[in-house]
DNA sequence: ACGGTATGTATTGCATGCAAAGTATGTCAA
DNA sequence: TTGACATACTTTGCATGCAATACATACCGT
């Protein structure tokens, strides 16, 4: 979705966005242009440009002096998860609809099942980072299967915004046990081409995820 | 939502975003830094920064040389309206839920009815610009009544993205006759505190709007 | 000793400079 | 007249310079 235009401003933006959604910076931490410029080996100008974009993304917020890494209050997290639940519900619904219309490649549907397996395996390793990554990969795949670039981009924004201050608590035994079942419900509904079932399964899943959410800030 | 940080880069960004969603530039038109800088009375630097943000907003797209105003293909418009329908459905649903919970000020609900009246009046004048503005004001009010800043911001992004290349075809007699009825259905459901009815009314309304959509590009 | 003020320093924000890249134009030849 | 090539110009992209601002620190007065 995001075009990789030659030029380091774009590269800086993507690098910073990745770092932020990887949790490389603590919420509330100040980011200075100079430090980032030195770190990335460019001048302040492309860094400034990138920071401007991060501001509109909401990943950093203006401070008295420069910007600080955004934090999520419990209320904000609540709001974000409400939005996310609806968007992921729509994605699952659209994916199921495409499947019903025969516009979803069989390989793509199989890939969803594989992704569910990989999340399950990752959760078993009790590696929170790998689990979160596998989980996100599955959700991304569903988002892609919806076939709507704008929905997909919006989902990415929401995921990144949540990820800045969240660590997916996939190590919680209760949640770990439920997650695969819920994932299977979504993918099964998509495979069956049942949009309504897919929507409600996805919505329930995200609402369950919200309850397992653990803020970092 | 968008903080008005002192500094002209922010001002330039907001000015350009407003111009774009007002349709001041034709889709496909090239925007040069120098011309915009001269026009806005600033140097190229803040303009560059603003253009970077517009790129992530999708309001302009990278061209061989600089950027051009984004256009919407029929397929893209379709995708955008699908997303919009779901987001507005969620907004209406949340607003109705807040009303049911007594968390919506009576004045806010009354304002929704007033906004419906104003759209009706504006449509009668056959002024497409005023009609579009009144219509957008109503939808914005519903978005605000949902009480979810992230949903609200996402809606704004979608509206702006559509507005760049759309003129609301509120002059269409058929559509003009139906629009007020549909608006009333949404607002009534919100007033009644019926989330499901509000959701379905809003969804139907946007799907009807999609059919009345007329691209400019 | 404590508070207020003044100075110094770190950092932002915008403007400008300079090099690279690509496009348009003009000229020459067939 | 048309096509190809060379040249000049427009425009971007990044780096740096300079002024403004706010914070920290140190000094002085009470």
mmCIF file of C-alpha atoms in Angstrom, chain B residues 2-211:
data_model
loop_
_atom_site.group_PDB
_atom_site.id
_atom_site.type_symbol
_atom_site.label_atom_id
_atom_site.label_comp_id
_atom_site.label_asym_id
_atom_site.label_seq_id
_atom_site.Cartn_x
_atom_site.Cartn_y
_atom_site.Cartn_z
ATOM 1 C CA UNK B 2 -5.960 17.586 14.609
ATOM 2 C CA UNK B 3 -3.979 19.745 16.945
ATOM 3 C CA UNK B 4 -3.240 23.169 15.682
ATOM 4 C CA UNK B 5 0.403 23.312 16.559
ATOM 5 C CA UNK B 6 1.881 26.762 16.097
ATOM 6 C CA UNK B 7 4.088 26.697 13.087
ATOM 7 C CA UNK B 8 3.317 27.144 9.487
ATOM 8 C CA UNK B 9 3.944 23.545 8.411
ATOM 9 C CA UNK B 10 0.790 22.490 10.221
ATOM 10 C CA UNK B 11 -1.077 25.460 8.833
ATOM 11 C CA UNK B 12 0.091 24.670 5.314
ATOM 12 C CA UNK B 13 -0.967 21.057 5.724
ATOM 13 C CA UNK B 14 -4.412 21.982 6.914
ATOM 14 C CA UNK B 15 -4.850 24.609 4.230
ATOM 15 C CA UNK B 16 -3.878 22.207 1.487
ATOM 16 C CA UNK B 17 -6.022 19.435 2.888
ATOM 17 C CA UNK B 18 -8.972 21.777 2.984
ATOM 18 C CA UNK B 19 -8.379 22.927 -0.555
ATOM 19 C CA UNK B 20 -8.119 19.369 -1.776
ATOM 20 C CA UNK B 21 -11.291 18.188 -0.077
ATOM 21 C CA UNK B 22 -13.025 21.299 -1.363
ATOM 22 C CA UNK B 23 -12.128 20.228 -4.856
ATOM 23 C CA UNK B 24 -9.986 23.291 -5.478
ATOM 24 C CA UNK B 25 -7.602 21.224 -7.576
ATOM 25 C CA UNK B 26 -8.552 18.927 -10.393
ATOM 26 C CA UNK B 27 -7.705 15.247 -10.028
ATOM 27 C CA UNK B 28 -4.489 14.494 -11.842
ATOM 28 C CA UNK B 29 -3.286 18.059 -11.589
ATOM 29 C CA UNK B 30 0.369 18.427 -10.729
ATOM 30 C CA UNK B 31 1.266 20.321 -7.573
ATOM 31 C CA UNK B 32 4.648 22.007 -7.535
ATOM 32 C CA UNK B 33 6.314 22.976 -4.318
ATOM 33 C CA UNK B 34 7.356 26.350 -5.593
ATOM 34 C CA UNK B 35 3.914 27.378 -6.754
ATOM 35 C CA UNK B 36 2.294 26.326 -3.493
ATOM 36 C CA UNK B 37 5.043 27.989 -1.482
ATOM 37 C CA UNK B 38 4.614 31.237 -3.347
ATOM 38 C CA UNK B 39 0.853 30.980 -3.081
ATOM 39 C CA UNK B 40 0.900 30.406 0.656
ATOM 40 C CA UNK B 41 3.690 32.844 1.330
ATOM 41 C CA UNK B 42 6.109 30.391 2.892
ATOM 42 C CA UNK B 43 9.251 28.666 1.753
ATOM 43 C CA UNK B 44 9.392 25.256 0.163
ATOM 44 C CA UNK B 45 10.279 23.444 3.378
ATOM 45 C CA UNK B 46 6.910 23.529 5.160
ATOM 46 C CA UNK B 47 5.212 22.843 1.843
ATOM 47 C CA UNK B 48 7.339 19.765 1.364
ATOM 48 C CA UNK B 49 6.414 18.605 4.819
ATOM 49 C CA UNK B 50 2.716 19.137 4.148
ATOM 50 C CA UNK B 51 2.908 17.270 0.850
ATOM 51 C CA UNK B 52 4.494 14.359 2.663
ATOM 52 C CA UNK B 53 1.519 14.154 4.949
ATOM 53 C CA UNK B 54 -0.903 14.433 2.071
ATOM 54 C CA UNK B 55 0.876 11.470 0.535
ATOM 55 C CA UNK B 56 0.151 9.297 3.547
ATOM 56 C CA UNK B 57 -3.413 10.606 3.486
ATOM 57 C CA UNK B 58 -3.671 9.422 -0.090
ATOM 58 C CA UNK B 59 -4.941 12.821 -1.193
ATOM 59 C CA UNK B 60 -2.026 13.161 -3.558
ATOM 60 C CA UNK B 61 -0.029 10.423 -5.211
ATOM 61 C CA UNK B 62 3.623 10.347 -6.214
ATOM 62 C CA UNK B 63 4.264 11.168 -9.831
ATOM 63 C CA UNK B 64 7.362 11.030 -11.971
ATOM 64 C CA UNK B 65 8.084 14.565 -10.875
ATOM 65 C CA UNK B 66 6.561 15.524 -7.562
ATOM 66 C CA UNK B 67 2.951 14.706 -6.844
ATOM 67 C CA UNK B 68 -0.414 14.901 -8.543
ATOM 68 C CA UNK B 69 -3.863 15.232 -7.029
ATOM 69 C CA UNK B 70 -5.303 11.784 -6.414
ATOM 70 C CA UNK B 71 -8.111 10.504 -8.589
ATOM 71 C CA UNK B 72 -10.575 7.769 -7.759
ATOM 72 C CA UNK B 73 -11.146 4.963 -10.189
ATOM 73 C CA UNK B 74 -14.650 3.490 -10.118
ATOM 74 C CA UNK B 75 -13.243 0.446 -8.348
ATOM 75 C CA UNK B 76 -11.533 2.560 -5.729
ATOM 76 C CA UNK B 77 -14.693 4.546 -5.174
ATOM 77 C CA UNK B 78 -16.553 1.305 -4.660
ATOM 78 C CA UNK B 79 -14.055 0.171 -2.065
ATOM 79 C CA UNK B 80 -14.134 3.503 -0.325
ATOM 80 C CA UNK B 81 -17.903 3.490 -0.080
ATOM 81 C CA UNK B 82 -17.902 -0.030 1.342
ATOM 82 C CA UNK B 83 -15.571 1.121 4.081
ATOM 83 C CA UNK B 84 -17.522 4.306 4.621
ATOM 84 C CA UNK B 85 -20.818 2.436 4.930
ATOM 85 C CA UNK B 86 -19.409 0.254 7.647
ATOM 86 C CA UNK B 87 -17.809 3.140 9.522
ATOM 87 C CA UNK B 88 -20.925 5.258 9.428
ATOM 88 C CA UNK B 89 -22.976 2.263 10.484
ATOM 89 C CA UNK B 90 -20.690 1.872 13.480
ATOM 90 C CA UNK B 91 -20.959 5.575 14.261
ATOM 91 C CA UNK B 92 -24.746 5.478 14.229
ATOM 92 C CA UNK B 93 -24.738 2.312 16.290
ATOM 93 C CA UNK B 94 -22.447 3.824 18.920
ATOM 94 C CA UNK B 95 -24.406 7.072 19.004
ATOM 95 C CA UNK B 96 -27.625 5.157 19.591
ATOM 96 C CA UNK B 97 -25.921 3.148 22.299
ATOM 97 C CA UNK B 98 -24.752 6.302 24.017
ATOM 98 C CA UNK B 99 -28.255 7.711 23.814
ATOM 99 C CA UNK B 100 -29.679 4.538 25.345
ATOM 100 C CA UNK B 101 -27.133 4.825 28.136
ATOM 101 C CA UNK B 102 -28.112 8.417 28.761
ATOM 102 C CA UNK B 103 -24.653 9.608 27.803
ATOM 103 C CA UNK B 104 -25.800 11.749 24.917
ATOM 104 C CA UNK B 105 -26.829 15.296 25.787
ATOM 105 C CA UNK B 106 -30.396 16.095 24.702
ATOM 106 C CA UNK B 107 -29.077 19.175 22.973
ATOM 107 C CA UNK B 108 -26.814 16.998 20.877
ATOM 108 C CA UNK B 109 -29.727 14.859 19.736
ATOM 109 C CA UNK B 110 -31.762 17.934 18.917
ATOM 110 C CA UNK B 111 -28.834 19.241 16.913
ATOM 111 C CA UNK B 112 -28.973 16.126 14.774
ATOM 112 C CA UNK B 113 -32.601 16.814 13.888
ATOM 113 C CA UNK B 114 -31.733 20.416 13.121
ATOM 114 C CA UNK B 115 -28.945 19.244 10.851
ATOM 115 C CA UNK B 116 -31.381 17.024 8.985
ATOM 116 C CA UNK B 117 -33.639 20.031 8.480
ATOM 117 C CA UNK B 118 -30.755 22.070 7.201
ATOM 118 C CA UNK B 119 -29.824 19.461 4.655
ATOM 119 C CA UNK B 120 -33.417 19.362 3.496
ATOM 120 C CA UNK B 121 -33.496 23.135 3.145
ATOM 121 C CA UNK B 122 -30.164 23.222 1.360
ATOM 122 C CA UNK B 123 -31.235 20.565 -1.106
ATOM 123 C CA UNK B 124 -34.307 22.649 -1.909
ATOM 124 C CA UNK B 125 -32.107 25.543 -2.952
ATOM 125 C CA UNK B 126 -30.518 23.314 -5.584
ATOM 126 C CA UNK B 127 -27.123 24.607 -4.576
ATOM 127 C CA UNK B 128 -24.926 21.520 -4.800
ATOM 128 C CA UNK B 129 -22.159 23.070 -2.789
ATOM 129 C CA UNK B 130 -24.363 24.161 0.099
ATOM 130 C CA UNK B 131 -26.149 20.833 0.012
ATOM 131 C CA UNK B 132 -22.944 18.882 0.194
ATOM 132 C CA UNK B 133 -21.751 21.037 3.061
ATOM 133 C CA UNK B 134 -24.961 20.628 5.066
ATOM 134 C CA UNK B 135 -24.956 16.927 4.390
ATOM 135 C CA UNK B 136 -21.406 16.601 5.561
ATOM 136 C CA UNK B 137 -22.226 18.603 8.684
ATOM 137 C CA UNK B 138 -24.943 16.121 9.585
ATOM 138 C CA UNK B 139 -22.681 13.154 9.069
ATOM 139 C CA UNK B 140 -19.967 14.856 11.075
ATOM 140 C CA UNK B 141 -22.436 15.429 13.902
ATOM 141 C CA UNK B 142 -23.330 11.760 13.916
ATOM 142 C CA UNK B 143 -19.652 10.894 13.893
ATOM 143 C CA UNK B 144 -19.107 13.143 16.885
ATOM 144 C CA UNK B 145 -22.114 11.714 18.701
ATOM 145 C CA UNK B 146 -20.494 8.299 18.498
ATOM 146 C CA UNK B 147 -17.990 9.552 21.038
ATOM 147 C CA UNK B 148 -15.049 7.668 19.565
ATOM 148 C CA UNK B 149 -12.221 9.975 18.468
ATOM 149 C CA UNK B 150 -10.487 7.305 16.409
ATOM 150 C CA UNK B 151 -13.631 6.446 14.513
ATOM 151 C CA UNK B 152 -14.234 10.131 13.995
ATOM 152 C CA UNK B 153 -10.784 10.711 12.601
ATOM 153 C CA UNK B 154 -11.037 7.704 10.332
ATOM 154 C CA UNK B 155 -14.342 8.971 9.004
ATOM 155 C CA UNK B 156 -12.801 12.342 8.282
ATOM 156 C CA UNK B 157 -10.052 10.703 6.313
ATOM 157 C CA UNK B 158 -12.540 8.734 4.264
ATOM 158 C CA UNK B 159 -14.749 11.738 3.643
ATOM 159 C CA UNK B 160 -11.819 13.842 2.528
ATOM 160 C CA UNK B 161 -10.558 11.089 0.305
ATOM 161 C CA UNK B 162 -13.939 10.816 -1.392
ATOM 162 C CA UNK B 163 -14.458 14.559 -1.555
ATOM 163 C CA UNK B 164 -11.295 15.145 -3.542
ATOM 164 C CA UNK B 165 -12.893 13.678 -6.595
ATOM 165 C CA UNK B 166 -16.579 13.758 -5.878
ATOM 166 C CA UNK B 167 -19.337 16.236 -6.069
ATOM 167 C CA UNK B 168 -22.301 15.047 -4.067
ATOM 168 C CA UNK B 169 -25.065 14.686 -6.556
ATOM 169 C CA UNK B 170 -27.706 16.083 -4.258
ATOM 170 C CA UNK B 171 -29.453 17.714 -7.146
ATOM 171 C CA UNK B 172 -30.664 14.413 -8.487
ATOM 172 C CA UNK B 173 -34.447 14.642 -7.878
ATOM 173 C CA UNK B 174 -34.772 11.013 -6.907
ATOM 174 C CA UNK B 175 -31.890 11.123 -4.501
ATOM 175 C CA UNK B 176 -32.968 14.517 -3.150
ATOM 176 C CA UNK B 177 -36.361 13.132 -2.287
ATOM 177 C CA UNK B 178 -34.989 10.088 -0.529
ATOM 178 C CA UNK B 179 -32.158 11.669 1.400
ATOM 179 C CA UNK B 180 -34.170 13.414 4.094
ATOM 180 C CA UNK B 181 -36.234 10.325 4.774
ATOM 181 C CA UNK B 182 -33.065 8.289 5.198
ATOM 182 C CA UNK B 183 -31.482 10.916 7.411
ATOM 183 C CA UNK B 184 -34.583 10.965 9.608
ATOM 184 C CA UNK B 185 -34.483 7.185 9.912
ATOM 185 C CA UNK B 186 -30.922 7.321 11.239
ATOM 186 C CA UNK B 187 -31.559 10.156 13.661
ATOM 187 C CA UNK B 188 -34.819 8.631 14.877
ATOM 188 C CA UNK B 189 -33.080 5.376 15.652
ATOM 189 C CA UNK B 190 -30.375 7.261 17.537
ATOM 190 C CA UNK B 191 -32.988 9.222 19.468
ATOM 191 C CA UNK B 192 -34.780 5.981 20.270
ATOM 192 C CA UNK B 193 -31.522 4.493 21.487
ATOM 193 C CA UNK B 194 -31.808 1.586 19.082
ATOM 194 C CA UNK B 195 -28.273 0.697 17.950
ATOM 195 C CA UNK B 196 -29.258 -2.019 15.507
ATOM 196 C CA UNK B 197 -31.816 0.133 13.740
ATOM 197 C CA UNK B 198 -29.365 3.024 13.627
ATOM 198 C CA UNK B 199 -26.681 0.805 12.147
ATOM 199 C CA UNK B 200 -28.852 -0.603 9.411
ATOM 200 C CA UNK B 201 -30.341 2.786 8.570
ATOM 201 C CA UNK B 202 -26.911 4.325 8.260
ATOM 202 C CA UNK B 203 -25.601 1.459 6.191
ATOM 203 C CA UNK B 204 -28.532 1.616 3.779
ATOM 204 C CA UNK B 205 -28.096 5.352 3.507
ATOM 205 C CA UNK B 206 -24.457 5.186 2.482
ATOM 206 C CA UNK B 207 -25.177 2.396 0.052
ATOM 207 C CA UNK B 208 -27.817 4.618 -1.521
ATOM 208 C CA UNK B 209 -25.299 7.471 -1.584
ATOM 209 C CA UNK B 210 -22.859 5.257 -3.417
ATOM 210 C CA UNK B 211 -25.354 4.775 -6.203
#
